[in-house]
């Protein structure tokens, strides 16, 4: 065989180190030990206890990695023509039900939009569709009965006081009535909390020519989880000059932190100062009991106004008669607000 010029010729004796007699395999003791280990080696058992390599760890992590799941969305108005559906964008919803021109009807008594990130059951037949989405544990029918009993108790107390203080000055009678009225109000609010009937709303009244624009801001902020649990607006009832009512709902009227957060967001959105006056907050418990602005029981229909939260004055520790009520976390009772 020809040999390339310059190549090194390896003689046969130089290949001896590859023979079976070479120390390449170790001495007899080493070879015996290796043979014993090979004969007793159990691959399955070794794989069960073997420490995974970095490559194995990386492969396992890659295989188990999952894309972040989209949050579950909820809609108590799903399937109801008067509410936004989950499969329609906010723009589509606003085009389908513009409050300025959508006529009031039995199918659309109000126009609703829900916060899709807040779990809420569908309203039942007790009439909750007229107000904010209820909780799973809400007992509205029972509350209306017990609340009605408390109002009747107030009527009895009023008649008793007027009879006992006949001949007294009007101021004396009014003072005695206010004391009893505030006691009944405290009982009403505590009963509402106990029965999970705590939804309430900030109320905005705006001219018909502005209602579409204002509603668009509220609807988008509600869907984006920037406001409360839901919102509604009155459709066109044919009275063009009448201001439209818009309600921005919160879950719990006794949760002042959340009530404050929502009204501050409304301010940031420019929906308070542009109205030219304060806006008011009313609990749905009062609405279900029919306690309007001029109710026969002379109960203040609104729990709060925006000035209570956005003004420079702070509530004083001493309450006043028949004022705005709030729950004091440290005492657990209802106190009325008085400003310093």
Short mmCIF file of C-alpha atoms in Angstrom, two decimals:
data_model
loop_
_atom_site.label_atom_id
_atom_site.label_comp_id
_atom_site.label_asym_id
_atom_site.label_seq_id
_atom_site.Cartn_x
_atom_site.Cartn_y
_atom_site.Cartn_z
CA UNK A 1 0.00 0.00 0.00
CA UNK A 2 1.34 3.38 -0.90
CA UNK A 3 2.23 5.67 1.92
CA UNK A 4 1.65 9.40 1.63
CA UNK A 5 4.80 11.39 1.85
CA UNK A 6 5.33 12.84 5.30
CA UNK A 7 2.91 10.52 7.04
CA UNK A 8 4.11 8.83 10.23
CA UNK A 9 4.33 5.07 10.07
CA UNK A 10 2.92 3.35 13.19
CA UNK A 11 4.61 0.01 13.80
CA UNK A 12 2.61 -2.98 15.01
CA UNK A 13 4.35 -3.05 18.37
CA UNK A 14 3.18 0.51 19.06
CA UNK A 15 -0.45 -0.73 18.93
CA UNK A 16 0.07 -2.98 21.92
CA UNK A 17 -1.58 -0.54 24.33
CA UNK A 18 -4.97 -1.41 22.75
CA UNK A 19 -4.66 -5.15 23.45
CA UNK A 20 -6.61 -7.06 26.09
CA UNK A 21 -3.44 -7.29 28.16
CA UNK A 22 -3.11 -3.51 28.27
CA UNK A 23 -3.62 -1.56 31.53
CA UNK A 24 -6.15 0.57 29.66
CA UNK A 25 -8.88 -1.58 31.29
CA UNK A 26 -7.29 -1.42 34.72
CA UNK A 27 -5.67 -4.16 36.72
CA UNK A 28 -7.41 -7.41 37.62
CA UNK A 29 -8.97 -5.96 40.78
CA UNK A 30 -10.49 -3.00 38.93
CA UNK A 31 -11.75 -5.17 36.10
CA UNK A 32 -13.39 -7.59 38.54
CA UNK A 33 -15.10 -4.76 40.40
CA UNK A 34 -16.43 -3.26 37.18
CA UNK A 35 -17.73 -6.63 36.00
CA UNK A 36 -19.59 -7.16 39.30
CA UNK A 37 -21.13 -3.71 39.09
CA UNK A 38 -22.18 -4.32 35.50
CA UNK A 39 -23.83 -7.63 36.34
CA UNK A 40 -25.80 -6.10 39.25
CA UNK A 41 -26.77 -2.88 37.40
CA UNK A 42 -30.54 -2.34 37.10
CA UNK A 43 -31.32 0.38 34.53
CA UNK A 44 -34.94 0.88 35.61
CA UNK A 45 -34.00 1.42 39.24
CA UNK A 46 -31.17 3.76 38.25
CA UNK A 47 -33.45 5.94 36.14
CA UNK A 48 -35.95 6.22 39.00
CA UNK A 49 -33.33 7.66 41.37
CA UNK A 50 -31.03 9.44 38.95
CA UNK A 51 -30.71 13.18 39.43
CA UNK A 52 -32.13 14.94 36.33
CA UNK A 53 -29.69 16.79 34.16
CA UNK A 54 -30.06 20.48 33.36
CA UNK A 55 -31.26 19.50 29.91
CA UNK A 56 -33.88 17.21 31.42
CA UNK A 57 -35.04 19.95 33.83
CA UNK A 58 -35.29 22.49 31.03
CA UNK A 59 -37.25 20.09 28.84
CA UNK A 60 -39.66 19.26 31.66
CA UNK A 61 -40.27 22.92 32.45
CA UNK A 62 -40.85 23.72 28.82
CA UNK A 63 -43.35 20.89 28.46
CA UNK A 64 -45.26 21.95 31.58
CA UNK A 65 -45.27 25.64 30.76
CA UNK A 66 -48.76 26.91 29.90
CA UNK A 67 -50.06 30.14 28.53
CA UNK A 68 -51.72 32.32 31.19
CA UNK A 69 -55.44 31.63 31.19
CA UNK A 70 -57.81 34.44 30.41
CA UNK A 71 -59.92 35.47 33.44
CA UNK A 72 -63.43 34.06 33.65
CA UNK A 73 -65.99 36.69 32.76
CA UNK A 74 -69.47 37.05 34.22
CA UNK A 75 -72.63 38.80 33.11
CA UNK A 76 -75.89 38.79 35.09
CA UNK A 77 -77.60 40.39 32.06
CA UNK A 78 -76.51 37.73 29.58
CA UNK A 79 -79.42 36.90 27.29
CA UNK A 80 -81.37 39.98 28.35
CA UNK A 81 -81.87 42.46 25.49
CA UNK A 82 -81.49 45.47 27.78
CA UNK A 83 -77.94 44.57 28.85
CA UNK A 84 -74.53 44.36 27.22
CA UNK A 85 -73.64 40.82 26.15
CA UNK A 86 -70.20 39.31 26.63
CA UNK A 87 -69.84 38.63 22.91
CA UNK A 88 -70.29 42.27 21.93
CA UNK A 89 -67.76 45.04 22.31
CA UNK A 90 -68.61 48.17 24.22
CA UNK A 91 -68.85 50.09 20.94
CA UNK A 92 -71.30 47.53 19.55
CA UNK A 93 -73.34 47.73 22.75
CA UNK A 94 -73.45 51.54 22.61
CA UNK A 95 -74.57 51.45 18.97
CA UNK A 96 -77.26 48.86 19.72
CA UNK A 97 -78.72 50.70 22.71
CA UNK A 98 -77.96 54.43 22.58
CA UNK A 99 -79.87 55.87 25.57
CA UNK A 100 -80.69 59.14 23.79
CA UNK A 101 -82.82 57.38 21.18
CA UNK A 102 -83.69 53.93 22.56
CA UNK A 103 -87.38 54.05 23.57
CA UNK A 104 -88.46 52.81 26.97
CA UNK A 105 -90.33 49.51 26.74
CA UNK A 106 -91.12 46.38 28.71
CA UNK A 107 -88.09 44.75 27.06
CA UNK A 108 -85.83 47.71 27.77
CA UNK A 109 -86.97 49.47 30.98
CA UNK A 110 -83.32 50.34 31.65
CA UNK A 111 -80.06 49.90 29.79
CA UNK A 112 -77.54 47.88 31.82
CA UNK A 113 -73.85 47.09 31.71
CA UNK A 114 -72.11 44.79 34.20
CA UNK A 115 -68.55 44.60 35.43
CA UNK A 116 -67.52 41.28 33.83
CA UNK A 117 -64.76 40.67 36.39
CA UNK A 118 -67.15 40.50 39.33
CA UNK A 119 -68.99 37.23 39.87
CA UNK A 120 -72.69 37.87 40.12
CA UNK A 121 -75.69 35.57 39.73
CA UNK A 122 -78.47 36.37 37.32
CA UNK A 123 -81.33 38.33 38.93
CA UNK A 124 -84.30 36.21 39.87
CA UNK A 125 -87.98 37.11 39.80
CA UNK A 126 -87.88 39.24 42.95
CA UNK A 127 -87.28 42.39 40.94
CA UNK A 128 -83.52 42.79 41.33
CA UNK A 129 -83.19 43.53 37.61
CA UNK A 130 -84.31 47.05 38.40
CA UNK A 131 -81.22 47.60 40.56
CA UNK A 132 -77.66 46.37 41.00
CA UNK A 133 -76.71 42.69 40.62
CA UNK A 134 -77.40 40.80 43.86
CA UNK A 135 -75.04 38.55 45.77
CA UNK A 136 -75.56 34.80 45.95
CA UNK A 137 -76.76 35.25 49.53
CA UNK A 138 -79.02 38.28 48.98
CA UNK A 139 -82.49 37.96 50.54
CA UNK A 140 -84.34 40.88 48.99
CA UNK A 141 -87.87 39.54 49.45
CA UNK A 142 -87.25 38.90 53.14
CA UNK A 143 -85.62 42.30 53.58
CA UNK A 144 -88.59 44.12 52.08
CA UNK A 145 -90.90 42.40 54.59
CA UNK A 146 -88.73 43.10 57.62
CA UNK A 147 -87.89 46.61 56.41
CA UNK A 148 -91.59 47.32 55.97
CA UNK A 149 -92.22 46.16 59.54
CA UNK A 150 -89.57 48.58 60.81
CA UNK A 151 -91.19 51.46 58.92
CA UNK A 152 -94.54 50.57 60.44
CA UNK A 153 -92.86 50.59 63.83
CA UNK A 154 -91.68 54.13 63.09
CA UNK A 155 -95.27 55.19 62.31
CA UNK A 156 -96.45 53.76 65.64
CA UNK A 157 -93.65 55.58 67.50
CA UNK A 158 -94.50 58.82 65.71
CA UNK A 159 -98.15 58.60 66.74
CA UNK A 160 -97.17 57.75 70.31
CA UNK A 161 -94.77 60.68 70.61
CA UNK A 162 -97.27 63.14 69.14
CA UNK A 163 -99.90 61.90 71.58
CA UNK A 164 -97.64 61.97 74.62
CA UNK A 165 -96.23 65.40 73.80
CA UNK A 166 -99.47 67.01 72.76
CA UNK A 167 -99.25 70.70 73.65
CA UNK A 168 -95.43 70.73 73.47
CA UNK A 169 -93.59 72.94 71.01
CA UNK A 170 -93.02 71.69 67.48
CA UNK A 171 -89.27 71.70 68.09
CA UNK A 172 -89.65 69.41 71.10
CA UNK A 173 -91.78 66.93 69.16
CA UNK A 174 -89.42 67.03 66.15
CA UNK A 175 -86.41 66.33 68.34
CA UNK A 176 -88.07 63.31 69.92
CA UNK A 177 -89.16 62.03 66.51
CA UNK A 178 -85.66 62.41 65.07
CA UNK A 179 -84.19 60.27 67.85
CA UNK A 180 -86.60 57.42 67.10
CA UNK A 181 -86.22 57.85 63.36
CA UNK A 182 -82.46 57.46 63.56
CA UNK A 183 -82.88 54.30 65.64
CA UNK A 184 -85.13 52.82 62.95
CA UNK A 185 -82.68 53.85 60.21
CA UNK A 186 -79.87 52.07 62.03
CA UNK A 187 -82.00 48.94 62.25
CA UNK A 188 -82.86 49.17 58.55
CA UNK A 189 -79.23 49.43 57.52
CA UNK A 190 -78.11 46.66 59.85
CA UNK A 191 -80.87 44.41 58.51
CA UNK A 192 -79.78 45.14 54.93
CA UNK A 193 -76.19 44.18 55.77
CA UNK A 194 -77.30 41.05 57.61
CA UNK A 195 -79.35 39.92 54.59
CA UNK A 196 -76.64 40.82 52.05
CA UNK A 197 -78.84 43.48 50.49
CA UNK A 198 -76.01 46.01 50.35
CA UNK A 199 -75.81 47.23 46.77
CA UNK A 200 -76.11 50.97 46.23
CA UNK A 201 -75.47 53.57 43.57
CA UNK A 202 -74.02 56.94 42.80
CA UNK A 203 -76.66 58.81 40.81
CA UNK A 204 -75.95 61.18 37.94
CA UNK A 205 -78.61 63.23 36.16
CA UNK A 206 -77.63 64.58 32.77
CA UNK A 207 -79.46 66.35 29.92
CA UNK A 208 -80.67 64.16 27.02
CA UNK A 209 -78.21 65.79 24.62
CA UNK A 210 -75.30 64.64 26.82
CA UNK A 211 -76.53 61.22 27.86
CA UNK A 212 -74.89 59.22 25.05
CA UNK A 213 -71.45 60.71 25.70
CA UNK A 214 -71.64 60.40 29.47
CA UNK A 215 -73.00 56.85 29.26
CA UNK A 216 -70.18 55.84 26.92
CA UNK A 217 -67.61 56.93 29.52
CA UNK A 218 -69.42 55.10 32.32
CA UNK A 219 -69.98 51.93 30.27
CA UNK A 220 -66.33 51.64 29.23
CA UNK A 221 -65.04 52.28 32.75
CA UNK A 222 -67.45 49.67 34.16
CA UNK A 223 -66.39 47.02 31.64
CA UNK A 224 -62.72 47.85 32.34
CA UNK A 225 -63.25 47.24 36.09
CA UNK A 226 -62.51 50.88 36.93
CA UNK A 227 -65.86 51.68 38.57
CA UNK A 228 -68.34 49.49 40.41
CA UNK A 229 -70.20 46.22 39.91
CA UNK A 230 -72.60 47.54 37.23
CA UNK A 231 -74.26 50.65 35.80
CA UNK A 232 -77.58 51.54 34.22
CA UNK A 233 -79.12 54.47 32.38
CA UNK A 234 -82.70 55.44 31.62
CA UNK A 235 -83.71 55.09 27.96
CA UNK A 236 -85.89 57.63 26.12
CA UNK A 237 -89.33 57.91 27.69
CA UNK A 238 -90.51 60.58 25.29
CA UNK A 239 -89.92 63.50 27.65
CA UNK A 240 -87.03 65.11 25.78
CA UNK A 241 -86.31 67.83 28.33
CA UNK A 242 -86.26 65.60 31.37
CA UNK A 243 -82.74 64.81 32.72
CA UNK A 244 -81.75 61.15 32.41
CA UNK A 245 -80.86 59.15 35.51
CA UNK A 246 -77.65 57.16 35.41
CA UNK A 247 -76.68 54.84 38.29
CA UNK A 248 -73.17 53.57 39.02
CA UNK A 249 -73.47 50.64 41.42
CA UNK A 250 -71.16 49.53 44.20
CA UNK A 251 -71.34 46.20 46.00
CA UNK A 252 -71.66 47.42 49.58
CA UNK A 253 -72.92 50.79 50.79
CA UNK A 254 -71.22 50.21 54.15
CA UNK A 255 -67.81 49.78 52.48
CA UNK A 256 -66.74 53.42 52.53
CA UNK A 257 -63.37 52.66 50.96
CA UNK A 258 -65.01 51.23 47.85
CA UNK A 259 -67.70 53.93 47.75
CA UNK A 260 -64.92 56.51 47.95
CA UNK A 261 -62.87 54.82 45.24
CA UNK A 262 -65.78 54.89 42.80
CA UNK A 263 -66.71 58.53 43.38
CA UNK A 264 -63.06 59.56 43.05
CA UNK A 265 -62.89 57.70 39.74
CA UNK A 266 -66.05 59.50 38.59
CA UNK A 267 -64.31 62.75 39.41
CA UNK A 268 -61.21 61.71 37.46
CA UNK A 269 -63.46 60.94 34.49
CA UNK A 270 -64.88 64.46 34.68
CA UNK A 271 -68.41 63.33 35.52
CA UNK A 272 -68.98 65.31 38.71
CA UNK A 273 -67.78 68.88 38.27
CA UNK A 274 -69.35 68.99 34.80
CA UNK A 275 -72.74 68.40 36.39
CA UNK A 276 -72.39 71.68 38.27
CA UNK A 277 -73.49 70.21 41.61
CA UNK A 278 -72.96 67.32 44.00
CA UNK A 279 -74.08 63.84 43.15
CA UNK A 280 -75.80 61.57 45.66
CA UNK A 281 -75.49 57.96 46.77
CA UNK A 282 -78.53 55.86 47.63
CA UNK A 283 -78.62 52.28 48.88
CA UNK A 284 -80.86 49.86 46.99
CA UNK A 285 -82.42 48.88 50.31
CA UNK A 286 -84.11 52.29 50.44
CA UNK A 287 -85.19 51.97 46.81
CA UNK A 288 -86.87 48.62 47.43
CA UNK A 289 -88.69 50.12 50.42
CA UNK A 290 -89.92 53.04 48.32
CA UNK A 291 -88.01 55.66 50.28
CA UNK A 292 -87.89 58.53 47.82
CA UNK A 293 -86.83 62.11 48.39
CA UNK A 294 -90.19 63.02 49.96
CA UNK A 295 -91.18 59.86 51.78
CA UNK A 296 -93.81 59.91 54.51
CA UNK A 297 -91.29 58.75 57.12
CA UNK A 298 -89.06 61.79 56.51
CA UNK A 299 -86.02 59.52 56.19
CA UNK A 300 -83.10 61.03 54.29
CA UNK A 301 -83.25 59.15 50.98
CA UNK A 302 -79.53 59.45 50.22
CA UNK A 303 -76.82 57.99 52.41
CA UNK A 304 -74.01 60.18 51.07
CA UNK A 305 -73.18 62.95 48.65
CA UNK A 306 -69.96 63.46 46.72
CA UNK A 307 -68.97 66.31 49.04
CA UNK A 308 -68.71 63.82 51.90
CA UNK A 309 -65.79 62.18 50.10
CA UNK A 310 -64.30 64.82 47.83
CA UNK A 311 -64.69 67.95 49.95
CA UNK A 312 -62.03 69.41 52.22
CA UNK A 313 -64.13 69.01 55.34
CA UNK A 314 -63.99 65.79 57.28
CA UNK A 315 -66.77 64.18 59.31
CA UNK A 316 -66.73 65.20 62.96
CA UNK A 317 -66.96 62.60 65.70
CA UNK A 318 -70.26 63.98 66.99
CA UNK A 319 -73.30 63.01 64.93
CA UNK A 320 -76.28 65.12 63.98
CA UNK A 321 -79.91 64.17 63.78
CA UNK A 322 -81.27 62.72 60.55
CA UNK A 323 -78.08 63.26 58.57
CA UNK A 324 -76.00 61.09 56.25
CA UNK A 325 -75.16 57.76 57.84
CA UNK A 326 -72.01 55.71 57.69
CA UNK A 327 -70.73 52.59 59.43
CA UNK A 328 -68.00 53.19 61.97
CA UNK A 329 -65.55 50.28 61.72
CA UNK A 330 -64.25 50.70 65.29
CA UNK A 331 -67.64 50.78 67.01
CA UNK A 332 -69.79 48.71 64.64
CA UNK A 333 -72.74 51.11 64.85
CA UNK A 334 -74.18 53.63 62.43
CA UNK A 335 -73.34 57.29 62.99
CA UNK A 336 -74.49 60.36 61.16
CA UNK A 337 -72.09 62.89 59.68
CA UNK A 338 -71.57 66.40 60.95
CA UNK A 339 -68.94 68.70 59.52
CA UNK A 340 -66.47 70.71 61.56
#
